[in-house]
XYZ file of N, CA and C in Angstrom:
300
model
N -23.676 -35.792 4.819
C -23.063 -34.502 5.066
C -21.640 -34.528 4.524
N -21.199 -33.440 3.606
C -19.620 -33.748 3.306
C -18.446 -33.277 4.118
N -17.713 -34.227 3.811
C -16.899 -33.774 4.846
C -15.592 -32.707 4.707
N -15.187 -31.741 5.240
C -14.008 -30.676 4.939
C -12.951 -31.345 5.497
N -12.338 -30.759 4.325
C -10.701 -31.380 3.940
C -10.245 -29.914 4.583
N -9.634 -29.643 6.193
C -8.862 -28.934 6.488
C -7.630 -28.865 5.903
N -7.006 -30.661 6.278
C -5.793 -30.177 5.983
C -5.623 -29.714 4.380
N -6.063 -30.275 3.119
C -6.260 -29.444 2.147
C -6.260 -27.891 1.747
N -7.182 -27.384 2.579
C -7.587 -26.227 2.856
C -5.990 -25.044 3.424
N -5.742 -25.704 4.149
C -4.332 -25.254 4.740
C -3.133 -25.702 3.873
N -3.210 -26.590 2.955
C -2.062 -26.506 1.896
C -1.922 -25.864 0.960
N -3.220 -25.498 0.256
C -3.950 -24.500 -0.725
C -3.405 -22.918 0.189
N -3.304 -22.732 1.323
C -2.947 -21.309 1.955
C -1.364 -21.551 2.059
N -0.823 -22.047 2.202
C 0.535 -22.690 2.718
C 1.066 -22.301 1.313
N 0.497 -23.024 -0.030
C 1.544 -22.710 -0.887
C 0.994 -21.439 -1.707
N 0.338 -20.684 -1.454
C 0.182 -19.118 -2.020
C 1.316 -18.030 -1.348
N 2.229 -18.497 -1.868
C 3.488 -17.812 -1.533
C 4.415 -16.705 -2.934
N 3.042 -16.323 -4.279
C 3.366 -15.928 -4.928
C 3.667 -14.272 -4.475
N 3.659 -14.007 -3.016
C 3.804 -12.261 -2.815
C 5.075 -12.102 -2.417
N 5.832 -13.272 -2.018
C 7.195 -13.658 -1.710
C 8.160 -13.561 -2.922
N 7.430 -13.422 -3.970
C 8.513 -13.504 -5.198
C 9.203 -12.582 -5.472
N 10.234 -12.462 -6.450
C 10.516 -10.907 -6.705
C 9.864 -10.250 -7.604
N 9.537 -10.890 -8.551
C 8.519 -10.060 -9.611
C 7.333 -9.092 -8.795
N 6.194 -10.142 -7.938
C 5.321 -9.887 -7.419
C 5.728 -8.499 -6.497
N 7.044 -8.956 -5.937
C 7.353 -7.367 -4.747
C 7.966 -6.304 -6.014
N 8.478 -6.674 -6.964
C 8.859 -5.528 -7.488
C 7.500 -4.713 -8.397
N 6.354 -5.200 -8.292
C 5.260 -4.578 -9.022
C 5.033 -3.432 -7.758
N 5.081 -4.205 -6.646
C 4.662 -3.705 -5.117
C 5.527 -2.081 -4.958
N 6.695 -2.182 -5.466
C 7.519 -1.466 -5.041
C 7.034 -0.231 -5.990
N 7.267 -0.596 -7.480
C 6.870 0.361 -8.316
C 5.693 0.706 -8.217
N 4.131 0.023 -7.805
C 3.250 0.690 -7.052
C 3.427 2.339 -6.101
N 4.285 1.419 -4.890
C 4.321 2.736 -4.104
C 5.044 3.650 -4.739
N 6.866 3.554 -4.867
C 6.941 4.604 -6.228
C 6.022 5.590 -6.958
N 5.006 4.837 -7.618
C 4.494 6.033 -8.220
C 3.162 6.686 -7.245
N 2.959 6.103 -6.782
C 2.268 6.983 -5.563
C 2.984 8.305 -4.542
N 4.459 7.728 -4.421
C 5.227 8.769 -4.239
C 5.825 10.157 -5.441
N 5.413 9.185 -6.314
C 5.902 10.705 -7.512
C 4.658 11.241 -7.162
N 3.378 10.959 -7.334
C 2.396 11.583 -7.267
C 1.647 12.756 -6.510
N 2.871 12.596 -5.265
C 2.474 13.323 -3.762
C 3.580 14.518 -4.421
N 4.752 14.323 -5.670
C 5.433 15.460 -5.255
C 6.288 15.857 -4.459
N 6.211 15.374 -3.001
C 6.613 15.168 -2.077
C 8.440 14.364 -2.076
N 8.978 15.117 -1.368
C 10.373 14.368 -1.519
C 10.248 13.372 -0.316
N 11.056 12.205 -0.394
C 10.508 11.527 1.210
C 12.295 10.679 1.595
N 12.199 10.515 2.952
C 13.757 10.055 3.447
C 13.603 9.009 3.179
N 12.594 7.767 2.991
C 12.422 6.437 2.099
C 12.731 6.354 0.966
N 12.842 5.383 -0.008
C 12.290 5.321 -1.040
C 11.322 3.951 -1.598
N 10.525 3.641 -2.517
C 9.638 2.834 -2.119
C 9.824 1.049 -2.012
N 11.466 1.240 -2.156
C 11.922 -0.272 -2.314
C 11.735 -0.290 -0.578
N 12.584 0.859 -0.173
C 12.436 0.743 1.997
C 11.283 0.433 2.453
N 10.538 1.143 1.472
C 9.261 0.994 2.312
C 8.566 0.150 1.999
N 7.897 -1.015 0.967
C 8.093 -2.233 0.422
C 8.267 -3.057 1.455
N 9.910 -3.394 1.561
C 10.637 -3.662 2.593
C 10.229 -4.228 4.031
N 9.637 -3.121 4.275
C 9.504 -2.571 5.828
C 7.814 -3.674 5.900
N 7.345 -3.280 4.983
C 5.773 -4.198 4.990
C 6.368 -5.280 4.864
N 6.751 -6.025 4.036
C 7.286 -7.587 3.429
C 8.047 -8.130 5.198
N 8.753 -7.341 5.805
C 9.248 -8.105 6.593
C 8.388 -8.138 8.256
N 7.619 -6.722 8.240
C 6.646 -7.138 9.436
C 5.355 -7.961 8.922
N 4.678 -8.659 7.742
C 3.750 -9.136 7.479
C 3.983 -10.428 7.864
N 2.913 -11.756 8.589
C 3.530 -13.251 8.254
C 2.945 -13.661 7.719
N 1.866 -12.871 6.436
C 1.320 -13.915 5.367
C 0.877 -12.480 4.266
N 0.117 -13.189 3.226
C -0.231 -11.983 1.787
C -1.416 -11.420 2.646
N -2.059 -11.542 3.141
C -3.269 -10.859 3.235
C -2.807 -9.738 3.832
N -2.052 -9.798 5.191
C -1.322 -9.420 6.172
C -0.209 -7.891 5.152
N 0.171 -8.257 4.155
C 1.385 -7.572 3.323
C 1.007 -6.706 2.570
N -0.354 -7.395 2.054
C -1.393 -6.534 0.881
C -2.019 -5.150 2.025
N -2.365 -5.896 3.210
C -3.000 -4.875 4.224
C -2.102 -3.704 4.296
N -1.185 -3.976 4.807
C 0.617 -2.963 5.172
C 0.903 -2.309 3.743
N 0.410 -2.625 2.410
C 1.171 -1.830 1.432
C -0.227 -0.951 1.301
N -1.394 -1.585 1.068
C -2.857 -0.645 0.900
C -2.724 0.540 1.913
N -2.524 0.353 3.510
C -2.307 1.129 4.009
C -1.459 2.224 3.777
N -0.469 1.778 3.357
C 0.566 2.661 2.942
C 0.420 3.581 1.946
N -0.286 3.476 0.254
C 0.083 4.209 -0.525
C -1.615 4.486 -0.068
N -2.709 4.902 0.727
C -3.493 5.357 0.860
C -2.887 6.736 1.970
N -2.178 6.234 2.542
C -1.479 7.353 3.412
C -1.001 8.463 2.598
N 0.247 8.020 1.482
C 0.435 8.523 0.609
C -0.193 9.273 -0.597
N -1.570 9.034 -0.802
C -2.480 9.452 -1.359
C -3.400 10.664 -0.536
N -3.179 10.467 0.868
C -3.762 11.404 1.242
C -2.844 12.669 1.850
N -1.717 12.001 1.884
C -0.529 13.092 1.781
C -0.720 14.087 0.409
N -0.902 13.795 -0.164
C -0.544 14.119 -1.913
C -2.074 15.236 -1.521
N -3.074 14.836 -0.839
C -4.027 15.814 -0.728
C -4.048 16.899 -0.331
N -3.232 16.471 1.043
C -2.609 17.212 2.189
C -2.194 18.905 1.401
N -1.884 18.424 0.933
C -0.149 19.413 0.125
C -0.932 19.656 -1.006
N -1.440 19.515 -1.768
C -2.807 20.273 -2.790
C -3.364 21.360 -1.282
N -3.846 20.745 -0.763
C -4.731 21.809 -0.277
C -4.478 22.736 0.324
N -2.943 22.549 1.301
C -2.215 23.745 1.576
C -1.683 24.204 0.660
N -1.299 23.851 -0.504
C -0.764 25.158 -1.577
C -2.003 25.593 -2.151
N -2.871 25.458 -1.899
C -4.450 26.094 -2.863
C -5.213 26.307 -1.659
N -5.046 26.657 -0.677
C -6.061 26.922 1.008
C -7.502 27.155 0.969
N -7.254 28.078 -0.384
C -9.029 28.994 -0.995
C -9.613 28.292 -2.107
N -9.236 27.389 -1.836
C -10.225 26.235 -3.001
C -9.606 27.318 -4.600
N -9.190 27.890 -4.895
C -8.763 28.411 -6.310
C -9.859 29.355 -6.478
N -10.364 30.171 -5.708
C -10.954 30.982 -5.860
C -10.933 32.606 -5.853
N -10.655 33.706 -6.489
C -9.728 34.567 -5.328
C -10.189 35.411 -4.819
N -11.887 35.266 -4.565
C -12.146 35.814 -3.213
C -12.362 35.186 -1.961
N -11.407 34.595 -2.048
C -10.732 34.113 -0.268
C -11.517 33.200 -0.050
N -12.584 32.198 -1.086
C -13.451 30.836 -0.967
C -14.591 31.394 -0.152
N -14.893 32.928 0.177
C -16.082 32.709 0.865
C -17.286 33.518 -0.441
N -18.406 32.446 -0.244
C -19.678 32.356 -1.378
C -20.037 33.336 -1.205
N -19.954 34.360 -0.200
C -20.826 35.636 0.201
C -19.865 36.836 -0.854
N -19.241 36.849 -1.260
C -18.581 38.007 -1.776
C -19.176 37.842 -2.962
């Protein structure tokens, strides 16, 4: 039977510390960025804060990747949000109902 190399296993996780870098967070940042141009939307953040705000409540990548996915999916559905209240009637202009 072979045997598992924990502690291995846990050094291999230990040194994947490439989300800690700055390159890696500044892709992160310009990510959300353009998810925020995308919404249109003016916001009291901007996406270095909000970046930020994930990077320092996360204590590992999986954890950081989770907090930023969350984030520009929020933002993505903001961006929907605000399409659909400026267009209410689906772009139709009898008021979206099929019966007319």
């Amino acid at each position: 039977m072979p045997q598992i190399n924990f502690q291995s296993i846990a050094d291999n996780m230990a040194e994947d510390n490439s989300w800690k870098t700055p390159s890696f967070r500044q892709r992160v940042v310009n990510k959300i960025n353009e998810s925020i141009q995308q919404t249109g939307m003016t916001s009291s953040k901007n996406g270095l804060e909000m970046e930020n705000h994930a990077f320092q409540k996360a204590r590992n990548k999986d954890e950081y990747l989770s907090y930023v996915a969350k984030l520009i999916l929020h933002l993505r559905e903001m961006n929907t949000k605000n399409k659909n209240t400026q267009n209410p009637a689906g772009g139709s202009q009898d008021g979206g109902n099929p019966n007319q």
